[in-house]
PDB file of C-alpha atoms and ligand atoms in Angstrom:
ATOM      1  CA  MET A  18       0.000   0.000   0.000  1.00 89.00           C
ATOM      2  CA  LYS A  19       1.277   3.449  -0.928  1.00 93.00           C
ATOM      3  CA  ALA A  20       1.454   6.034   1.873  1.00 95.00           C
ATOM      4  CA  THR A  21       3.933   8.856   2.345  1.00 96.00           C
ATOM      5  CA  PRO A  22       5.819   8.948   5.661  1.00 95.00           C
ATOM      6  CA  GLY A  23       3.590  11.863   6.692  1.00 96.00           C
ATOM      7  CA  GLN A  24       0.456   9.857   5.864  1.00 96.00           C
ATOM      8  CA  GLN A  25       1.836   6.891   7.786  1.00 97.00           C
ATOM      9  CA  GLN A  26       2.250   9.094  10.854  1.00 96.00           C
ATOM     10  CA  LEU A  27      -1.308  10.364  10.406  1.00 96.00           C
ATOM     11  CA  LEU A  28      -2.590   6.794  10.227  1.00 96.00           C
ATOM     12  CA  LEU A  29      -0.781   5.980  13.468  1.00 96.00           C
ATOM     13  CA  LYS A  30      -2.305   9.100  15.007  1.00 96.00           C
ATOM     14  CA  THR A  31      -5.767   8.087  13.790  1.00 96.00           C
ATOM     15  CA  HIS A  32      -5.355   4.704  15.452  1.00 96.00           C
ATOM     16  CA  GLU A  33      -4.127   6.279  18.710  1.00 96.00           C
ATOM     17  CA  LEU A  34      -7.044   8.708  18.688  1.00 96.00           C
ATOM     18  CA  SER A  35      -9.526   5.888  18.053  1.00 95.00           C
ATOM     19  CA  THR A  36      -8.084   3.931  20.989  1.00 95.00           C
ATOM     20  CA  GLU A  37      -8.343   7.027  23.169  1.00 94.00           C
ATOM     21  CA  LEU A  38     -11.912   7.573  22.000  1.00 95.00           C
ATOM     22  CA  GLN A  39     -12.932   3.995  22.800  1.00 94.00           C
ATOM     23  CA  ARG A  40     -11.385   4.270  26.258  1.00 94.00           C
ATOM     24  CA  ALA A  41     -13.136   7.582  26.950  1.00 93.00           C
ATOM     25  CA  LYS A  42     -16.456   6.163  25.738  1.00 93.00           C
ATOM     26  CA  ARG A  43     -16.089   3.120  27.984  1.00 92.00           C
ATOM     27  CA  THR A  44     -15.388   5.329  31.023  1.00 91.00           C
ATOM     28  CA  LEU A  45     -18.304   7.533  30.029  1.00 90.00           C
ATOM     29  CA  ALA A  46     -20.638   4.520  29.859  1.00 90.00           C
ATOM     30  CA  GLU A  47     -19.374   3.300  33.241  1.00 88.00           C
ATOM     31  CA  LEU A  48     -19.974   6.704  34.813  1.00 86.00           C
ATOM     32  CA  GLU A  49     -23.418   6.968  33.240  1.00 86.00           C
ATOM     33  CA  SER A  50     -24.363   3.511  34.517  1.00 86.00           C
ATOM     34  CA  GLY A  51     -23.751   4.775  38.076  1.00 85.00           C
ATOM     35  CA  ALA A  52     -21.613   1.762  39.066  1.00 84.00           C
ATOM     36  CA  ALA A  53     -19.576   3.931  41.452  1.00 79.00           C
ATOM     37  CA  LEU A  54     -22.751   4.911  43.281  1.00 90.00           C
ATOM     38  CA  ARG A  55     -24.354   1.491  43.454  1.00 92.00           C
ATOM     39  CA  GLU A  56     -22.274   0.223  46.377  1.00 92.00           C
ATOM     40  CA  LEU A  57     -22.874   3.399  48.393  1.00 93.00           C
ATOM     41  CA  GLN A  58     -26.592   3.248  47.654  1.00 93.00           C
ATOM     42  CA  ALA A  59     -26.694  -0.378  48.824  1.00 94.00           C
ATOM     43  CA  GLU A  60     -24.911   0.662  52.051  1.00 94.00           C
ATOM     44  CA  MET A  61     -27.432   3.466  52.391  1.00 94.00           C
ATOM     45  CA  ARG A  62     -30.383   1.057  52.097  1.00 94.00           C
ATOM     46  CA  ALA A  63     -28.801  -1.301  54.648  1.00 94.00           C
ATOM     47  CA  SER A  64     -28.190   1.525  57.114  1.00 93.00           C
ATOM     48  CA  SER A  65     -31.765   2.813  56.647  1.00 94.00           C
ATOM     49  CA  GLU A  66     -33.046  -0.659  57.544  1.00 95.00           C
ATOM     50  CA  VAL A  67     -30.863  -0.755  60.660  1.00 94.00           C
ATOM     51  CA  LEU A  68     -32.090   2.728  61.564  1.00 96.00           C
ATOM     52  CA  LEU A  69     -35.738   1.803  61.073  1.00 96.00           C
ATOM     53  CA  SER A  70     -35.561  -1.423  63.072  1.00 96.00           C
ATOM     54  CA  GLY A  71     -33.613   0.382  65.829  1.00 96.00           C
ATOM     55  CA  GLN A  72     -36.259   3.093  66.001  1.00 97.00           C
ATOM     56  CA  GLN A  73     -39.044   0.486  66.127  1.00 98.00           C
ATOM     57  CA  ARG A  74     -37.342  -1.399  68.956  1.00 97.00           C
ATOM     58  CA  TYR A  75     -36.685   1.873  70.800  1.00 97.00           C
ATOM     59  CA  GLU A  76     -40.390   2.741  70.625  1.00 98.00           C
ATOM     60  CA  GLU A  77     -41.455  -0.777  71.678  1.00 98.00           C
ATOM     61  CA  PHE A  78     -39.186  -0.611  74.727  1.00 98.00           C
ATOM     62  CA  GLU A  79     -40.606   2.830  75.592  1.00 98.00           C
ATOM     63  CA  VAL A  80     -44.084   1.255  75.599  1.00 98.00           C
ATOM     64  CA  ASP A  81     -42.823  -1.642  77.765  1.00 98.00           C
ATOM     65  CA  ILE A  82     -41.215   0.795  80.204  1.00 98.00           C
ATOM     66  CA  ALA A  83     -44.416   2.860  80.462  1.00 98.00           C
ATOM     67  CA  ARG A  84     -46.442  -0.306  81.100  1.00 98.00           C
ATOM     68  CA  VAL A  85     -44.039  -1.519  83.814  1.00 98.00           C
ATOM     69  CA  LEU A  86     -44.094   1.942  85.466  1.00 98.00           C
ATOM     70  CA  THR A  87     -47.916   1.875  85.512  1.00 98.00           C
ATOM     71  CA  ASP A  88     -47.814  -1.606  87.055  1.00 98.00           C
ATOM     72  CA  ILE A  89     -45.321  -0.398  89.687  1.00 98.00           C
ATOM     73  CA  GLU A  90     -47.617   2.543  90.521  1.00 98.00           C
ATOM     74  CA  LEU A  91     -50.531   0.137  90.939  1.00 98.00           C
ATOM     75  CA  VAL A  92     -48.477  -2.128  93.220  1.00 98.00           C
ATOM     76  CA  ASP A  93     -47.296   0.932  95.182  1.00 98.00           C
ATOM     77  CA  SER A  94     -50.835   2.119  95.746  1.00 98.00           C
ATOM     78  CA  ARG A  95     -51.907  -1.360  96.877  1.00 97.00           C
ATOM     79  CA  ILE A  96     -48.912  -1.480  99.248  1.00 97.00           C
ATOM     80  CA  GLU A  97     -49.903   1.953 100.627  1.00 97.00           C
ATOM     81  CA  ARG A  98     -53.491   0.784 101.107  1.00 96.00           C
ATOM     82  CA  ASP A  99     -52.347  -2.413 102.830  1.00 96.00           C
ATOM     83  CA  LEU A 100     -49.990  -0.479 105.095  1.00 95.00           C
ATOM     84  CA  ALA A 101     -52.891   1.819 106.056  1.00 95.00           C
ATOM     85  CA  ARG A 102     -55.043  -1.244 106.777  1.00 93.00           C
ATOM     86  CA  LEU A 103     -52.236  -2.724 108.831  1.00 92.00           C
ATOM     87  CA  ALA A 104     -51.921   0.487 110.864  1.00 92.00           C
ATOM     88  CA  THR A 105     -55.600   0.530 111.732  1.00 92.00           C
ATOM     89  CA  SER A 106     -56.361  -3.156 112.066  1.00 88.00           C
ATOM     90  CA  SER A 107     -56.233  -5.038 115.320  1.00 88.00           C
ATOM     91  CA  ASN A 108     -57.663  -8.313 114.054  1.00 90.00           C
ATOM     92  CA  PRO A 109     -54.755 -10.839 113.985  1.00 91.00           C
ATOM     93  CA  LYS A 110     -56.366 -12.790 111.101  1.00 90.00           C
ATOM     94  CA  ASP A 111     -56.687  -9.583 109.063  1.00 89.00           C
ATOM     95  CA  ILE A 112     -53.141  -8.590 109.944  1.00 93.00           C
ATOM     96  CA  GLY A 113     -51.826 -11.976 108.839  1.00 93.00           C
ATOM     97  CA  GLY A 114     -53.703 -11.749 105.517  1.00 93.00           C
ATOM     98  CA  VAL A 115     -52.510  -8.216 104.847  1.00 94.00           C
ATOM     99  CA  GLN A 116     -48.936  -9.120 105.728  1.00 95.00           C
ATOM    100  CA  SER A 117     -48.825 -12.036 103.311  1.00 96.00           C
ATOM    101  CA  GLU A 118     -50.401  -9.854 100.606  1.00 96.00           C
ATOM    102  CA  LEU A 119     -47.744  -7.197 101.335  1.00 96.00           C
ATOM    103  CA  ALA A 120     -44.981  -9.783 100.950  1.00 97.00           C
ATOM    104  CA  ALA A 121     -46.453 -10.883  97.598  1.00 98.00           C
ATOM    105  CA  LEU A 122     -46.734  -7.240  96.484  1.00 97.00           C
ATOM    106  CA  GLU A 123     -43.122  -6.531  97.448  1.00 97.00           C
ATOM    107  CA  SER A 124     -41.851  -9.495  95.478  1.00 98.00           C
ATOM    108  CA  ARG A 125     -44.078  -8.479  92.533  1.00 97.00           C
ATOM    109  CA  LYS A 126     -42.647  -4.949  92.745  1.00 98.00           C
ATOM    110  CA  SER A 127     -39.095  -6.243  92.807  1.00 98.00           C
ATOM    111  CA  LEU A 128     -39.771  -8.328  89.662  1.00 98.00           C
ATOM    112  CA  LEU A 129     -41.289  -5.286  87.963  1.00 98.00           C
ATOM    113  CA  GLU A 130     -38.287  -3.162  88.898  1.00 98.00           C
ATOM    114  CA  THR A 131     -35.935  -5.769  87.441  1.00 98.00           C
ATOM    115  CA  SER A 132     -37.991  -5.742  84.232  1.00 98.00           C
ATOM    116  CA  GLU A 133     -37.887  -1.960  84.190  1.00 98.00           C
ATOM    117  CA  LEU A 134     -34.080  -2.005  84.418  1.00 98.00           C
ATOM    118  CA  GLU A 135     -33.842  -4.582  81.644  1.00 98.00           C
ATOM    119  CA  PHE A 136     -36.151  -2.576  79.403  1.00 98.00           C
ATOM    120  CA  LEU A 137     -34.201   0.633  80.152  1.00 98.00           C
ATOM    121  CA  GLU A 138     -30.937  -1.050  79.182  1.00 98.00           C
ATOM    122  CA  ALA A 139     -32.447  -2.518  76.026  1.00 97.00           C
ATOM    123  CA  ARG A 140     -33.978   0.838  75.102  1.00 97.00           C
ATOM    124  CA  ASP A 141     -30.623   2.591  75.587  1.00 97.00           C
ATOM    125  CA  ALA A 142     -28.864  -0.024  73.447  1.00 97.00           C
ATOM    126  CA  ALA A 143     -31.466   0.532  70.715  1.00 96.00           C
ATOM    127  CA  GLY A 144     -30.993   4.288  71.123  1.00 97.00           C
ATOM    128  CA  PHE A 145     -27.241   3.873  70.689  1.00 96.00           C
ATOM    129  CA  GLU A 146     -27.819   1.760  67.565  1.00 95.00           C
ATOM    130  CA  VAL A 147     -30.143   4.422  66.174  1.00 96.00           C
ATOM    131  CA  ALA A 148     -27.562   7.150  66.837  1.00 97.00           C
ATOM    132  CA  GLU A 149     -24.822   5.100  65.129  1.00 95.00           C
ATOM    133  CA  ALA A 150     -27.059   4.335  62.141  1.00 95.00           C
ATOM    134  CA  LYS A 151     -27.936   8.047  61.848  1.00 96.00           C
ATOM    135  CA  LYS A 152     -24.239   8.954  61.923  1.00 96.00           C
ATOM    136  CA  LEU A 153     -23.474   6.364  59.230  1.00 95.00           C
ATOM    137  CA  ARG A 154     -26.407   7.561  57.133  1.00 94.00           C
ATOM    138  CA  ASP A 155     -25.212  11.180  57.367  1.00 95.00           C
ATOM    139  CA  GLU A 156     -21.718  10.104  56.300  1.00 96.00           C
ATOM    140  CA  LEU A 157     -23.177   8.147  53.378  1.00 95.00           C
ATOM    141  CA  ILE A 158     -25.319  11.107  52.329  1.00 95.00           C
ATOM    142  CA  GLU A 159     -22.151  13.221  52.205  1.00 96.00           C
ATOM    143  CA  LYS A 160     -20.183  10.537  50.352  1.00 94.00           C
ATOM    144  CA  ILE A 161     -22.958  10.036  47.798  1.00 94.00           C
ATOM    145  CA  ALA A 162     -23.182  13.788  47.211  1.00 95.00           C
ATOM    146  CA  ALA A 163     -19.392  13.964  46.744  1.00 94.00           C
ATOM    147  CA  VAL A 164     -19.366  11.022  44.314  1.00 91.00           C
ATOM    148  CA  GLU A 165     -22.287  12.507  42.392  1.00 92.00           C
ATOM    149  CA  ALA A 166     -20.472  15.843  42.136  1.00 93.00           C
ATOM    150  CA  THR A 167     -17.295  14.101  40.934  1.00 90.00           C
ATOM    151  CA  ILE A 168     -19.278  12.094  38.390  1.00 90.00           C
ATOM    152  CA  HIS A 169     -20.919  15.271  37.165  1.00 92.00           C
ATOM    153  CA  VAL A 170     -17.533  16.971  36.682  1.00 94.00           C
ATOM    154  CA  GLU A 171     -15.951  13.861  35.115  1.00 91.00           C
ATOM    155  CA  LEU A 172     -18.886  13.404  32.752  1.00 92.00           C
ATOM    156  CA  GLY A 173     -18.520  16.984  31.585  1.00 94.00           C
ATOM    157  CA  LYS A 174     -14.769  16.569  31.017  1.00 93.00           C
ATOM    158  CA  LEU A 175     -15.184  13.240  29.234  1.00 92.00           C
ATOM    159  CA  GLN A 176     -17.999  14.465  27.036  1.00 93.00           C
ATOM    160  CA  SER A 177     -15.913  17.412  25.872  1.00 95.00           C
ATOM    161  CA  SER A 178     -12.791  15.273  25.387  1.00 93.00           C
ATOM    162  CA  VAL A 179     -14.850  12.764  23.373  1.00 94.00           C
ATOM    163  CA  SER A 180     -16.069  15.491  21.073  1.00 96.00           C
ATOM    164  CA  ILE A 181     -12.543  16.971  20.733  1.00 96.00           C
ATOM    165  CA  VAL A 182     -11.076  13.553  19.847  1.00 95.00           C
ATOM    166  CA  GLU A 183     -13.937  12.862  17.434  1.00 96.00           C
ATOM    167  CA  SER A 184     -13.267  16.097  15.578  1.00 97.00           C
ATOM    168  CA  GLU A 185      -9.502  15.367  15.550  1.00 96.00           C
ATOM    169  CA  ILE A 186     -10.240  11.956  14.034  1.00 96.00           C
ATOM    170  CA  ARG A 187     -12.493  13.558  11.391  1.00 96.00           C
ATOM    171  CA  ALA A 188      -9.766  16.098  10.543  1.00 95.00           C
ATOM    172  CA  THR A 189      -7.051  13.426  10.306  1.00 95.00           C
ATOM    173  CA  ARG A 190      -9.196  11.115   8.191  1.00 95.00           C
ATOM    174  CA  SER A 191     -10.211  13.864   5.790  1.00 95.00           C
ATOM    175  CA  SER A 192      -6.545  14.607   5.056  1.00 94.00           C
ATOM    176  CA  LEU A 193      -5.816  11.002   4.032  1.00 96.00           C
ATOM    177  CA  PRO A 194      -6.611   9.310   0.685  1.00 96.00           C
ATOM    178  CA  GLU A 195      -9.863   7.343   0.569  1.00 95.00           C
ATOM    179  CA  ASP A 196      -8.349   4.021  -0.590  1.00 95.00           C
ATOM    180  CA  LEU A 197      -5.793   4.182   2.237  1.00 96.00           C
ATOM    181  CA  MET A 198      -8.569   4.869   4.760  1.00 96.00           C
ATOM    182  CA  ALA A 199     -10.643   2.022   3.330  1.00 96.00           C
ATOM    183  CA  GLN A 200      -7.718  -0.413   3.843  1.00 96.00           C
ATOM    184  CA  PHE A 201      -7.127   0.999   7.316  1.00 97.00           C
ATOM    185  CA  ASP A 202     -10.799   0.612   8.266  1.00 96.00           C
ATOM    186  CA  ARG A 203     -10.922  -2.941   6.943  1.00 96.00           C
ATOM    187  CA  LYS A 204      -7.926  -3.833   9.123  1.00 96.00           C
ATOM    188  CA  ALA A 205      -9.425  -1.922  12.084  1.00 96.00           C
ATOM    189  CA  SER A 206     -12.646  -3.934  11.783  1.00 96.00           C
ATOM    190  CA  ARG A 207     -10.603  -7.126  12.325  1.00 94.00           C
ATOM    191  CA  GLY A 208      -8.349  -5.836  15.112  1.00 94.00           C
ATOM    192  CA  VAL A 209      -5.486  -3.365  15.537  1.00 96.00           C
ATOM    193  CA  PRO A 210      -4.887  -1.830  12.097  1.00 97.00           C
ATOM    194  CA  ILE A 211      -1.404  -0.405  12.461  1.00 97.00           C
ATOM    195  CA  GLY A 212       1.705  -0.551  14.617  1.00 96.00           C
ATOM    196  CA  ARG A 213       5.333   0.479  14.624  1.00 96.00           C
ATOM    197  CA  LEU A 214       8.208  -1.844  13.893  1.00 96.00           C
ATOM    198  CA  ILE A 215       9.844  -2.532  17.251  1.00 96.00           C
ATOM    199  CA  ASP A 216      13.360  -3.954  16.827  1.00 93.00           C
ATOM    200  CA  ARG A 217      12.610  -6.748  14.340  1.00 95.00           C
ATOM    201  CA  ALA A 218       9.059  -7.413  15.558  1.00 96.00           C
ATOM    202  CA  CYS A 219       5.626  -6.228  14.448  1.00 96.00           C
ATOM    203  CA  GLY A 220       4.443  -3.694  17.040  1.00 95.00           C
ATOM    204  CA  THR A 221       0.863  -5.007  16.723  1.00 96.00           C
ATOM    205  CA  CYS A 222       1.198  -8.787  17.140  1.00 96.00           C
ATOM    206  CA  HIS A 223       4.716  -8.627  18.653  1.00 96.00           C
ATOM    207  CA  LEU A 224       5.905 -11.532  16.514  1.00 96.00           C
ATOM    208  CA  SER A 225       9.454 -11.264  15.166  1.00 96.00           C
ATOM    209  CA  LEU A 226       9.554 -10.912  11.405  1.00 96.00           C
ATOM    210  CA  THR A 227      11.502 -13.542   9.494  1.00 96.00           C
ATOM    211  CA  SER A 228      14.804 -12.325   8.022  1.00 96.00           C
ATOM    212  CA  ALA A 229      13.306 -12.311   4.541  1.00 95.00           C
ATOM    213  CA  VAL A 230      10.227 -10.296   5.564  1.00 95.00           C
ATOM    214  CA  TYR A 231      12.361  -7.966   7.661  1.00 96.00           C
ATOM    215  CA  SER A 232      14.705  -7.228   4.789  1.00 96.00           C
ATOM    216  CA  ASP A 233      11.689  -6.713   2.461  1.00 95.00           C
ATOM    217  CA  VAL A 234      10.218  -4.256   4.944  1.00 94.00           C
ATOM    218  CA  MET A 235      13.466  -2.391   5.398  1.00 95.00           C
ATOM    219  CA  SER A 236      14.297  -2.249   1.708  1.00 95.00           C
ATOM    220  CA  SER A 237      10.862  -1.139   0.517  1.00 94.00           C
ATOM    221  CA  ALA A 238      10.423   2.422  -0.694  1.00 95.00           C
ATOM    222  CA  GLU A 239       9.816   5.183   1.816  1.00 94.00           C
ATOM    223  CA  ASP A 240       6.249   5.697   0.594  1.00 95.00           C
ATOM    224  CA  GLU A 241       5.490   1.982   0.798  1.00 96.00           C
ATOM    225  CA  LEU A 242       3.418   0.869   3.802  1.00 96.00           C
ATOM    226  CA  PRO A 243       4.227  -2.802   4.474  1.00 96.00           C
ATOM    227  CA  THR A 244       1.798  -5.266   6.009  1.00 96.00           C
ATOM    228  CA  CYS A 245       2.640  -7.803   8.725  1.00 96.00           C
ATOM    229  CA  PRO A 246       2.275 -11.307   7.217  1.00 96.00           C
ATOM    230  CA  ASN A 247       1.100 -12.613  10.578  1.00 96.00           C
ATOM    231  CA  CYS A 248      -1.569 -10.166  11.794  1.00 96.00           C
ATOM    232  CA  GLU A 249      -2.028  -8.124   8.593  1.00 95.00           C
ATOM    233  CA  ALA A 250      -1.569  -4.812  10.374  1.00 97.00           C
ATOM    234  CA  PHE A 251       0.331  -2.046   8.633  1.00 97.00           C
ATOM    235  CA  ILE A 252       3.905  -1.763   9.842  1.00 96.00           C
ATOM    236  CA  VAL A 253       5.355   1.727  10.218  1.00 96.00           C
ATOM    237  CA  ARG A 254       9.141   1.814  10.201  1.00 93.00           C
TER     238      ARG A 254
HETATM  239 ZN1   ZN B 306       1.820  -8.355  13.214  1.00 56.98          ZN
END
């Protein structure tokens, strides 16, 4: 294939630009798909669930505590009433009955107080969990906002670099002969279309050229663009 050294350099540049364009488009697609955010959003959902269940448990324990306190008040008022009866009664049978009821009430009160303590501890633990989940959620909200802002900036940069590279590719292509571009595109559709000669190897497939091919390549005219017999890419000397 005929191509002046200048055209050969332009072909190499076209290939480099196309590679750059593909890379930028891949990153763009990744950013647009929101992959970077997905993990944070999953963490956010998990922490919201922890927060919600913590809040529910906190409220349930509050109800339990209120119920136990009401029960304690009831027991207290019965104890007070029994003590008043005890103070005024002189009937030994009555006194005995009241005393055994008082003992039962005291043990009931002690059980209720133990429950109250347990519920208070459980409520505080749930409260701590809620506070931690809120802290984590606030951190995640900040992180998500920061990632979104970065994505926004990166998207803008990538979109403009994609359009710059696209117009560079158009400009480079339009300065090259059509038949050369057609050959280049055919090779590009099968793989890498062009590479430099590196030592005695094809820069595209990295296979060493045989002595005969190498001397053909090196002895061909300056405006001749050789092709690698192995991978069929153009070889630029
Ligand atoms: Zn090759």
